[in-house]
Coordinates of C-alpha atoms in Angstrom, one line a residue:
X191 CA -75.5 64.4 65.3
X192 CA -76.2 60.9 66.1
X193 CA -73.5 60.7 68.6
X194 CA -75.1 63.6 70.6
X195 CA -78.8 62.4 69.8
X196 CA -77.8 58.4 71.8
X197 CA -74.4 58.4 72.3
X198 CA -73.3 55.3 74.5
X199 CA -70.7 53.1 74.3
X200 CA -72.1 50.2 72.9
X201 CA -73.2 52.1 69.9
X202 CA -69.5 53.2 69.2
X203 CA -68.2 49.9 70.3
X204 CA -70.7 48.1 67.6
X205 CA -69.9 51.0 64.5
X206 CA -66.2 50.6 65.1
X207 CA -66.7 46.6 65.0
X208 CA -68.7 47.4 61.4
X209 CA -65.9 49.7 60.1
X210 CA -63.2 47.3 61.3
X211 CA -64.5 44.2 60.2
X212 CA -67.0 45.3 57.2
X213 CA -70.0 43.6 59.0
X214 CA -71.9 42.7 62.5
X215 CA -74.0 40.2 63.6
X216 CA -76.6 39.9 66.4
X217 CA -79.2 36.9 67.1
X218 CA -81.3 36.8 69.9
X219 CA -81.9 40.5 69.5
X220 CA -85.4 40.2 69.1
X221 CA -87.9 38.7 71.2
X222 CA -89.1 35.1 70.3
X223 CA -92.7 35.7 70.2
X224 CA -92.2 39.0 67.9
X225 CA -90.0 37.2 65.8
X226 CA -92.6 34.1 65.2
X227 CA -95.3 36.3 64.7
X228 CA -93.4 37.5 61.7
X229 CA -92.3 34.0 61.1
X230 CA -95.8 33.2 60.4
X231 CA -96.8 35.3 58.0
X232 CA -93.1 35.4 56.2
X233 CA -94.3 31.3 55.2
X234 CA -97.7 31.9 54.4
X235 CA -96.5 34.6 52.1
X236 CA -93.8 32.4 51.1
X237 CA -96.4 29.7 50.2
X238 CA -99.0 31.4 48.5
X239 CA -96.5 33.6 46.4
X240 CA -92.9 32.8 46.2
X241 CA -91.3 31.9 42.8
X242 CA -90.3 28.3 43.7
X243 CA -87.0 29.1 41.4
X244 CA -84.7 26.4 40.3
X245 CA -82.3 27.6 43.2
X246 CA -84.6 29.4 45.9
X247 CA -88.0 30.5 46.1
X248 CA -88.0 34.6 45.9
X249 CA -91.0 37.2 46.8
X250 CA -90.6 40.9 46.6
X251 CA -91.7 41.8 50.1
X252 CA -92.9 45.3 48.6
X253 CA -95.6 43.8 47.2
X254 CA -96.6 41.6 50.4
X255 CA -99.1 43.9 52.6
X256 CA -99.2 41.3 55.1
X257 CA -95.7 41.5 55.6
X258 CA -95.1 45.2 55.2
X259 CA -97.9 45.5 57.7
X260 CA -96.6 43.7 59.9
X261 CA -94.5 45.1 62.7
X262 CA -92.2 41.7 63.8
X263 CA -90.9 42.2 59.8
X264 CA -89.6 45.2 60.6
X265 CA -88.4 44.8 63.8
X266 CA -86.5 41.8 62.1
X267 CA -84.9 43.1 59.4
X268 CA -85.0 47.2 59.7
X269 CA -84.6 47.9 63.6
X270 CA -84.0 51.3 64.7
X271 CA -80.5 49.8 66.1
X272 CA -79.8 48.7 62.8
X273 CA -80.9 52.1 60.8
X274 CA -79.2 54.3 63.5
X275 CA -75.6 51.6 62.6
X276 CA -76.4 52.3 58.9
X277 CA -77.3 55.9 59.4
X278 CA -73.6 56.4 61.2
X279 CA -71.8 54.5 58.8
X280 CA -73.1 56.3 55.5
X281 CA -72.6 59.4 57.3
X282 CA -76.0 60.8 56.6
X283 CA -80.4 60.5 56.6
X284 CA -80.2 56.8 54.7
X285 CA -83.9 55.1 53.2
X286 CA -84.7 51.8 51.9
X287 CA -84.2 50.3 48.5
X288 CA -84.8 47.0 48.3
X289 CA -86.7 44.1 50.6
X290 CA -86.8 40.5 49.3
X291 CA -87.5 37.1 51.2
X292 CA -85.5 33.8 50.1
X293 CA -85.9 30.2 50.7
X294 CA -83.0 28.4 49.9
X295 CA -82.6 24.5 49.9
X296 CA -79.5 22.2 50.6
X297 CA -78.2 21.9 47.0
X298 CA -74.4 21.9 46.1
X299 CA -74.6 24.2 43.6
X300 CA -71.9 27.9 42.6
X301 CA -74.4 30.0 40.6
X302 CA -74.2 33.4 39.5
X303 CA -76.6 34.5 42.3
X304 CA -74.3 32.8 45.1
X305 CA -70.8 33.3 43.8
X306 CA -67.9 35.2 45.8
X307 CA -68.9 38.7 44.9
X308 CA -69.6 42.7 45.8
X309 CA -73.0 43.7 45.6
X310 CA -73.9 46.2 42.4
X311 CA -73.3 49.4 43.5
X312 CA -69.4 50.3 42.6
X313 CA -70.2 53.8 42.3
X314 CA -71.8 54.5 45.6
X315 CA -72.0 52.3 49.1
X316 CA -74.6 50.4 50.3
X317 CA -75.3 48.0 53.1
X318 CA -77.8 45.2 53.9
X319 CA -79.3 43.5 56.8
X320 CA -79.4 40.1 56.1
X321 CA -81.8 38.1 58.6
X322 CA -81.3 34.1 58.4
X323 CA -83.0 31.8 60.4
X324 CA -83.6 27.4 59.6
X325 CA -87.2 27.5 57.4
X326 CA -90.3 26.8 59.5
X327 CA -88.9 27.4 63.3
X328 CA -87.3 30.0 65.3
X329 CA -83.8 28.3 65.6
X330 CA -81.0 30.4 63.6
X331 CA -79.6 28.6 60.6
X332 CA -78.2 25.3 60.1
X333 CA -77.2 25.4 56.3
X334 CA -76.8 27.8 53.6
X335 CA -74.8 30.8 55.1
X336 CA -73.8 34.2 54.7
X337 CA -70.0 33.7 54.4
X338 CA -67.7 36.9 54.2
X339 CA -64.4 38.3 54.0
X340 CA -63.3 40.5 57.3
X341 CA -61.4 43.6 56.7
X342 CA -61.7 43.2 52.6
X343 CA -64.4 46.5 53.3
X344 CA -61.0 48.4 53.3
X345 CA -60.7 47.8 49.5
X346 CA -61.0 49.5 46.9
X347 CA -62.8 49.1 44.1
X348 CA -61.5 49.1 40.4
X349 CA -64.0 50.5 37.1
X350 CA -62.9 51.8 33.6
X351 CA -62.1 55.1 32.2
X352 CA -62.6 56.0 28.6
X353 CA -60.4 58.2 26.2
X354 CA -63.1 61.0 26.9
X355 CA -63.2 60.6 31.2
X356 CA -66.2 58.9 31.3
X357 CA -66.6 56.0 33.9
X358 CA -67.9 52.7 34.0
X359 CA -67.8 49.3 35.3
X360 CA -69.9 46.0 34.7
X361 CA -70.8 43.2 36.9
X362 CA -67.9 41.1 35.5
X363 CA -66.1 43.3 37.9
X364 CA -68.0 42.5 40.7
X365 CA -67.2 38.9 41.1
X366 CA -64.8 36.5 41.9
X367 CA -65.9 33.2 40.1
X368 CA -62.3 31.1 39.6
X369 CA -59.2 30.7 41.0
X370 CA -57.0 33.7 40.0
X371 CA -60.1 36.2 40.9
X372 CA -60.2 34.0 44.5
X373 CA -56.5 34.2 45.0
X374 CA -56.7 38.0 44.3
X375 CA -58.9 38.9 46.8
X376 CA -57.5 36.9 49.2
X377 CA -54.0 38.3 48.8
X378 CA -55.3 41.2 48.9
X379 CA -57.2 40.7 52.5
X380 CA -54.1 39.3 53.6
X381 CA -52.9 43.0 54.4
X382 CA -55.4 43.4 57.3
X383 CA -54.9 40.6 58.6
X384 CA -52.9 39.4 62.0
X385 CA -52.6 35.7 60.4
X386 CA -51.1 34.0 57.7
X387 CA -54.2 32.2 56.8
X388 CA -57.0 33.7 55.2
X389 CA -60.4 34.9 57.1
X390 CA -64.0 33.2 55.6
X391 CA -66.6 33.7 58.5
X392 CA -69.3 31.3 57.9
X393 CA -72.4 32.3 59.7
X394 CA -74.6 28.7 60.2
X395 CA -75.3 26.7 63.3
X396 CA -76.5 29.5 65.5
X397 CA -78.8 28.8 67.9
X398 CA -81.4 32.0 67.3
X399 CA -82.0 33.5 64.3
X400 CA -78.6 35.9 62.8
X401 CA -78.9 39.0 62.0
X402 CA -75.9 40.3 60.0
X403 CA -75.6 44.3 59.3
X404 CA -72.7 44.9 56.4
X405 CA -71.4 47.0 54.0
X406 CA -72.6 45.1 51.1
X407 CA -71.0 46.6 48.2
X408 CA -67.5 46.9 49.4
X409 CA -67.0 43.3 51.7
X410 CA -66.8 40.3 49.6
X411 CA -69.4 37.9 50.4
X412 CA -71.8 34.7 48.9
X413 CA -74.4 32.0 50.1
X414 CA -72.4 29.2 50.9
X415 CA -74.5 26.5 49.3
X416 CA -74.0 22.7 50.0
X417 CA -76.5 19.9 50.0
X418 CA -75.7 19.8 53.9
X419 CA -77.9 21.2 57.1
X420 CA -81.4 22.5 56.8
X421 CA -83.1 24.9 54.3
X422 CA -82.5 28.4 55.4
X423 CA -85.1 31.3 55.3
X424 CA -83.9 35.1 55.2
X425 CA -85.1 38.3 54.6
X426 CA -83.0 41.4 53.3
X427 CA -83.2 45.0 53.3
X428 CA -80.8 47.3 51.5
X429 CA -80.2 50.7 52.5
X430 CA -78.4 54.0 50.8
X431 CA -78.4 57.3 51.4
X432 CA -81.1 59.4 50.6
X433 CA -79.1 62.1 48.4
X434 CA -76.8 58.6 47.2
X435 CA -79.5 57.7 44.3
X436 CA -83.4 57.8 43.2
X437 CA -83.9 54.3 44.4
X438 CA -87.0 53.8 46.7
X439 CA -88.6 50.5 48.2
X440 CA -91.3 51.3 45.7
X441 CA -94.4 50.4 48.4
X442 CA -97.1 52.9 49.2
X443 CA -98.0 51.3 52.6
X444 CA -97.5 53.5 55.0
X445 CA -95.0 53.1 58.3
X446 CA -96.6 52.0 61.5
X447 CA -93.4 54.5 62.9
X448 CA -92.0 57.8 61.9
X449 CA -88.8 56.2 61.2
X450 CA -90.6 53.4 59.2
X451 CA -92.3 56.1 57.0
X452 CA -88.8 57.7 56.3
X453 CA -87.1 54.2 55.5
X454 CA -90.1 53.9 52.8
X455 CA -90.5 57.5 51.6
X456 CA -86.9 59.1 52.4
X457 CA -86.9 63.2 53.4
X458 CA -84.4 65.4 55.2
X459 CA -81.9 65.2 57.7
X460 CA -84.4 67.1 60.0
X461 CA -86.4 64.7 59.9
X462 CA -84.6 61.9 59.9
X463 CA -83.0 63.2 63.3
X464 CA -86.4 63.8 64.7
X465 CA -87.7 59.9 63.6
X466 CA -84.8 58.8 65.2
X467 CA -85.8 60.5 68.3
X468 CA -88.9 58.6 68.5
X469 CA -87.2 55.8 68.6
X470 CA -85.2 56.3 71.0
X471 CA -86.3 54.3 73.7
X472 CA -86.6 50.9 71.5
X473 CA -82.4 51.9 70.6
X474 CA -81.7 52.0 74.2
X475 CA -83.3 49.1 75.0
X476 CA -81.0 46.9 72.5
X477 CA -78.2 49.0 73.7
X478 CA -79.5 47.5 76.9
X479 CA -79.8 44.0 76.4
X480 CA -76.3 43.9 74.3
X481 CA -74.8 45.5 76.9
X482 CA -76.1 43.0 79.3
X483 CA -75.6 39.8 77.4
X484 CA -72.6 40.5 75.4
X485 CA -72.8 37.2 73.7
X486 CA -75.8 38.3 71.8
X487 CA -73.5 39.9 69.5
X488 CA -71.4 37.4 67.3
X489 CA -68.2 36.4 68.0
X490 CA -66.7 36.0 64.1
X491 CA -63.6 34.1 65.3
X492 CA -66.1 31.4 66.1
X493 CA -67.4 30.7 62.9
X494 CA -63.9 31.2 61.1
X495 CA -63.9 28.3 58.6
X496 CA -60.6 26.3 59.4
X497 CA -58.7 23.1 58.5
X498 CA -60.7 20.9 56.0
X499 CA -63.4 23.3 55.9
X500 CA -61.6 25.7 54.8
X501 CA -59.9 23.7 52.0
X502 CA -62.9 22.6 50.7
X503 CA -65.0 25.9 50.8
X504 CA -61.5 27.3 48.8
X505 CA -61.7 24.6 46.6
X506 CA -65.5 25.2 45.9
X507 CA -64.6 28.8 44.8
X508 CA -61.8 27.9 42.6
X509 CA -63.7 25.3 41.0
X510 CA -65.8 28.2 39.4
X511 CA -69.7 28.0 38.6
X512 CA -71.0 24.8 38.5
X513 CA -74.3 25.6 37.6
X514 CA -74.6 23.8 34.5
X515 CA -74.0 20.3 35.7
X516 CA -77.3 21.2 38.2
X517 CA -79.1 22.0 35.1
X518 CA -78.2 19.2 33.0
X519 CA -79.0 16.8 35.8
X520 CA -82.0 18.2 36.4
X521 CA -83.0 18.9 32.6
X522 CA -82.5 15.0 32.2
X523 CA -84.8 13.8 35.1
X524 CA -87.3 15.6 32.9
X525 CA -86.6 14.4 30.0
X526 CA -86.4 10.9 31.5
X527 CA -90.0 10.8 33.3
X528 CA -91.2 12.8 29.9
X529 CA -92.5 16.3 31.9
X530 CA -94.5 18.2 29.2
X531 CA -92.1 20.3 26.7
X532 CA -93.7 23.5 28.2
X533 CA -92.8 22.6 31.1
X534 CA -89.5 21.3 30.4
X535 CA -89.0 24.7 28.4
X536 CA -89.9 26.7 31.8
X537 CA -88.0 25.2 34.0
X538 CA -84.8 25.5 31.3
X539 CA -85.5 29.4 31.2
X540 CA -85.5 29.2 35.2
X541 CA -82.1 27.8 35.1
X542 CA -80.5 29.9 32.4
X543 CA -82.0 33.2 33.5
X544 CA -79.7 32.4 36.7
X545 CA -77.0 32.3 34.4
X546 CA -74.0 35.1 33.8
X547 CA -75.3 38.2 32.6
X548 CA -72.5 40.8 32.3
X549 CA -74.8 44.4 32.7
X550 CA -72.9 47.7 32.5
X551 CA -72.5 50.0 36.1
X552 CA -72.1 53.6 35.2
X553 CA -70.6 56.4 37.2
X554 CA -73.8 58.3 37.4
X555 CA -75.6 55.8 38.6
X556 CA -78.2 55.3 35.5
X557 CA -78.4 51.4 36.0
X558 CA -80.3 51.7 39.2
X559 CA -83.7 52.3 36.4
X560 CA -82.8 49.0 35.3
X561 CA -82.9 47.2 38.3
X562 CA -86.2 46.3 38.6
X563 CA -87.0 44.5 36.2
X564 CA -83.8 42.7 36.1
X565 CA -84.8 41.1 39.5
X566 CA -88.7 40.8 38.2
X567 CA -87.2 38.8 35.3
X568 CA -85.0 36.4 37.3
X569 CA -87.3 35.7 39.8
X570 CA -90.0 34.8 37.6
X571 CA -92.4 31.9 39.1
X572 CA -93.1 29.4 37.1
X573 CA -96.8 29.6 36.5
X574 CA -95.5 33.5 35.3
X575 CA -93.5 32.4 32.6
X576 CA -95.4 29.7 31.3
X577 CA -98.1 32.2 31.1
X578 CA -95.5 34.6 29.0
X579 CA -94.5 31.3 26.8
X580 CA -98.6 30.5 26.4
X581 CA -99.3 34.0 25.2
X582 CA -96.0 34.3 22.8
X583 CA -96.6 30.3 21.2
X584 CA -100.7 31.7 20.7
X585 CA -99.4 34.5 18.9
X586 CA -96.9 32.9 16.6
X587 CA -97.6 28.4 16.8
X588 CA -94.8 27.4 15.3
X589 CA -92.2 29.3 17.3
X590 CA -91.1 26.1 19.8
X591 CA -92.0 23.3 16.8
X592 CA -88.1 21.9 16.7
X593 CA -89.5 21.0 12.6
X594 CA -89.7 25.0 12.1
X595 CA -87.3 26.2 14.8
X596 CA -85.4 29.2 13.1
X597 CA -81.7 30.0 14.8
X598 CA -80.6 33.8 15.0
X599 CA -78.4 34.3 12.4
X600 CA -75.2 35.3 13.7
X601 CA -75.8 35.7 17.2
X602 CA -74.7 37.8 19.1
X603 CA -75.2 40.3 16.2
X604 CA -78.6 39.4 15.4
X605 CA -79.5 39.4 19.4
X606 CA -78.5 43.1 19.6
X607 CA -80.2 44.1 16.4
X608 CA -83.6 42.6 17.7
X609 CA -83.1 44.7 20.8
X610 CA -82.2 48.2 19.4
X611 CA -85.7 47.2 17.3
X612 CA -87.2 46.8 20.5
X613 CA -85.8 49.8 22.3
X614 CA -86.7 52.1 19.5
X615 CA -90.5 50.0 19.7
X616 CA -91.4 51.1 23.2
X617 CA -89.5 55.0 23.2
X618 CA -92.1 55.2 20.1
X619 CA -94.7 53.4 22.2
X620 CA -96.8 54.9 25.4
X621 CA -97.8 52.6 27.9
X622 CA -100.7 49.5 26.7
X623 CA -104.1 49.8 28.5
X624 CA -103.5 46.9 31.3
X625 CA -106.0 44.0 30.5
X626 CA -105.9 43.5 34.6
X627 CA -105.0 46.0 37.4
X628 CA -101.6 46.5 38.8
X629 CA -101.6 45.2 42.1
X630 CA -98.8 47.1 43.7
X631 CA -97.2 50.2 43.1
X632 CA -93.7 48.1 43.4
X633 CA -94.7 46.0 40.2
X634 CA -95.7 49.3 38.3
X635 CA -92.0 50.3 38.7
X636 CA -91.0 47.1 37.4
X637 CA -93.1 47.5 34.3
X638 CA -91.8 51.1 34.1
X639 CA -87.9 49.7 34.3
X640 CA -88.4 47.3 30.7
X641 CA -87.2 50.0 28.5
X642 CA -84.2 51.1 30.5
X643 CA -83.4 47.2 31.2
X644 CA -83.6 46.7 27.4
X645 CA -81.5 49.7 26.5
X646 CA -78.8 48.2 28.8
X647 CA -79.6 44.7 27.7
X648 CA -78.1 45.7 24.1
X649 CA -74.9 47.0 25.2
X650 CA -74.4 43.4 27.5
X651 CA -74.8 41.8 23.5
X652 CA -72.5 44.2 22.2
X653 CA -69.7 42.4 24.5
X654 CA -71.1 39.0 24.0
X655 CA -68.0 36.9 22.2
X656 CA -68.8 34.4 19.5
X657 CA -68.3 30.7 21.4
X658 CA -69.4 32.3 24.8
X659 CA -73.0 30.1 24.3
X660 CA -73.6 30.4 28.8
X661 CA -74.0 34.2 28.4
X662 CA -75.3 34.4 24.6
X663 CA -78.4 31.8 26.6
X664 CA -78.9 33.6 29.3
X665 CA -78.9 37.1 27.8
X666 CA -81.4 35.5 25.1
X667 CA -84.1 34.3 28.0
X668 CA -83.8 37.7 29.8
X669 CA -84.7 39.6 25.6
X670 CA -87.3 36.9 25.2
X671 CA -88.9 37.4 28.8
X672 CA -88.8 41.3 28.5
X673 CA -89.8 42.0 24.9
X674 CA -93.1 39.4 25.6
X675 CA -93.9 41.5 28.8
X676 CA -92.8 44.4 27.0
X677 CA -95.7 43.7 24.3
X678 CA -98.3 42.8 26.4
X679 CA -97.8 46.0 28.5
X680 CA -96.9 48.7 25.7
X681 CA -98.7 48.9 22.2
X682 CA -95.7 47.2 20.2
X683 CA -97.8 46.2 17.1
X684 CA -97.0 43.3 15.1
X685 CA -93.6 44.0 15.0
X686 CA -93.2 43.5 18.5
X687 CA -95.2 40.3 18.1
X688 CA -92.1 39.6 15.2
X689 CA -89.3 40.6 17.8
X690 CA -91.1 37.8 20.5
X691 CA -91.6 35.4 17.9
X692 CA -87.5 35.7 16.9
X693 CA -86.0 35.8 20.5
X694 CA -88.5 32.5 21.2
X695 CA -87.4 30.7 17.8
X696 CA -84.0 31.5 18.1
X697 CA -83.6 30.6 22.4
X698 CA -85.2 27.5 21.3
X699 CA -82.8 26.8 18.8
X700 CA -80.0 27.4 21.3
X701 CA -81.0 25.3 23.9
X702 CA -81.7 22.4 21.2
X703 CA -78.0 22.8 21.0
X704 CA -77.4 21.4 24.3
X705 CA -77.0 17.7 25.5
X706 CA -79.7 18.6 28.4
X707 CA -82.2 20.4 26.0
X708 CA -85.9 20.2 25.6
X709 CA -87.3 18.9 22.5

């Protein structure tokens, strides 16, 4: 239907370049003025609310009116070009799920959240838009780019199958963090390719900002991130289709478009057709200007990483996460110029709650409840969690005193028992009276995804192996960060109280276990 409804050749000639290749890049698409206008209010949103993380700075754009509201945004990250691309793709009406901003800085740093991976959908497809431009200016990024596979959008993905048929996978799955993972994705892209040599595109040192359409969870793809070039900016929109899952953007500001308002809200194909429609004049247009200045869309080839740069991004992979040695680095500056504990303690659950947290995928798509408060968690500011750690050390003093520090006793064990406590807490619990408002519907469904992210917390420490002390930390910091929002936003009692006081004592007591800890 979308063939008869625009139907020219550049439309086919970009989809068959996105099914061949697994993703498609433009820059220059959209006007410069539009684009700063956006610009503008993308870092005075950035500045006034993003986390300032311990690898990035993060902000939920559906909870920024300003830049929900504002028109360039869109234009940058959710074009009708783009949606129609998506739209053909997926094969049907498709809305949006997710819209974040990032900051990134130079830092030489594998992580968790910039490892060789497939995004977290293995039971249905979804595809981004990525948008990355250099922070502060209108010139397209110099540092800290999307890197992919070509052609590994033709695998297939692998998940588990129980005794009984039922089907899962986890995010283990999803990733490719050492050598032998590496190597056998690689080999396996090797069977698409014309060459001998393996095909990483790096997208940096463009002159205009990129904007890179893709099929997110089926090409293989990470931030390539060095302590060269100049911090990047980006914004990114993910997109499934509308009968795919329950997933919404989660904002109740309206669309300035038709199209706009379906991308937010979702409804049927009819309508999706007839938003389209509206639109068409702005799709022809970019047809248009492609059409005219073919060099607007990106030439892969060109930014093919080859020679020594290739050798050393492989060797980056294969050296496997490094995050660790960033931390304890940084943990020790602290330490050195003798930051507050507080604060050292913040900025240590910054670090670990970027660290590897296995989470279960299931076929029918149950997880995607979760998700929300998985990313409010990670992306916690600081001032937020030093808030959380204020209220929980109020509540019980002694919790962080390294005198009276209290370890769990036999983690992971005693991790999972505290959550099934918690998970049986809040399904006895309705929701607390809010001592402030809710500001935006999007955190409301954050708040509303604690008790599924807890429920699926406790199977993650059910897999936990004794000795694995990366993943028994981080899944600790996620508990204690969810059962102290948990408490303040549900009426837990005083054993909820108990259950924050336990997680605090005994993530204390595991990072007083490390040579970079806090006292």
């Amino acid at each position: 239907m979308l063939d008869d409804l625009i139907g020219t050749q550049a439309l086919g000639t970009l989809s068959q370049a996105l099914a061949r290749e697994g993703a498609v890049s433009t820059t220059g698409l959209i006007p410069t003025g539009h684009f700063d206008d956006f610009r503008q209010d993308y870092d005075a949103e950035m500045h006034a609310r993003g986390s300032r993380g311990t690898l990035h700075s993060y902000l939920n754009i559906a909870s920024s009116r300003p830049l929900l509201t504002n028109p360039g945004m869109w234009e940058t990250v959710a074009h009708p070009l783009f949606t129609v691309l998506i739209a053909y793709a997926l094969g049907g009406p498709i809305r949006v799920t997710d819209m974040r901003a990032k900051d990134t800085y130079p830092v030489d740093v594998v992580a968790r959240d910039n490892t060789l991976h497939l995004d977290n959908s293995p039971f249905m497809d979804e595809y981004k838009v990525v948008v990355t431009w250099s922070l502060g200016s209108t010139r397209g990024p110099s540092g800290q780019g999307l890197t992919y596979l070509p052609r590994t959008n033709r695998l297939y993905r692998q998940c588990f199958v129980e005794a009984d048929g039922s089907v899962w996978s986890d995010e283990d799955a999803c990733i490719f963090p050492f050598e032998s993972r590496v190597d056998e994705v690689l080999t396996a892209q090797a069977d698409f390719l014309e060459t001998p040599h393996p095909a990483v595109v790096h997208l940096t040192d463009l002159d205009a900002p990129c904007h890179t359409i893709f099929a997110a969870s089926r090409l293989v793809h990470h931030r390539y991130r060095t302590s060269t070039g100049a911090a990047r900016s980006a914004v990114m929109a993910s997109f499934h289709r509308t009968d795919d899952s329950e997933e919404h953007l989660g904002s109740e500001v309206p669309g300035h478009t038709p199209l706009k308002q379906f991308l937010v809200a979702g409804g049927t194909q009819d309508q999706f057709l007839s938003a389209v429609h509206h639109e068409l004049p702005a799709i022809h247009a970019a047809l248009n200007r492609l059409s005219a200045r073919p060099h607007l869309v990106v030439n892969p080839r060109q930014y093919t990483l080859t020679g020594k740069a290739l050798s050393h991004w492989y060797s980056r992979q294969c050296a496997g996460v490094t995050l660790n040695a960033l931390r304890t680095r940084q943990m020790s500056r602290k330490n050195a110029d003798r930051t507050a504990p507080v604060e050292r303690l913040v900025q240590r659950l910054q670090y670990d709650l970027q660290g590897p947290l296995n989470m279960p995928f299931f076929a029918d798509m149950r997880e995607t409840r979760r998700k929300r408060a998985r990313i409010w968690l990670r992306e916690m500011s600081p001032e937020d969690i030093r808030e959380v750690i204020d209220a929980a050390r109020t509540a019980s003093p002694h919790a962080t005193n390294t005198a009276q520090q209290e370890a769990l006793h036999g983690p992971p064990p005693a991790l999972r028992s505290l959550l099934q406590d918690l998970s049986r807490l809040l399904a006895q619990s309705p929701p607390a009276a809010e001592s402030r408002a809710i500001p935006e519907p999007a955190d409301a469904w954050a708040v509303r995804s604690l008790p599924p992210f807890i429920q699926d917390l406790t199977t993650t420490a059910s897999w936990l192996e004794d000795g694995d002390e990366d993943s028994l930390t981080t899944a600790t910091a996620f508990a204690l960060l969810a059962s102290a929002l948990s408490a303040r936003r549900f009426s837990l009692g005083d054993e909820g109280r108990h259950i924050t006081e336990r997680l605090l004592q005994g993530y204390v007591a595991l990072v007083n276990d490390t040579a970079d800890a806090h006292p």
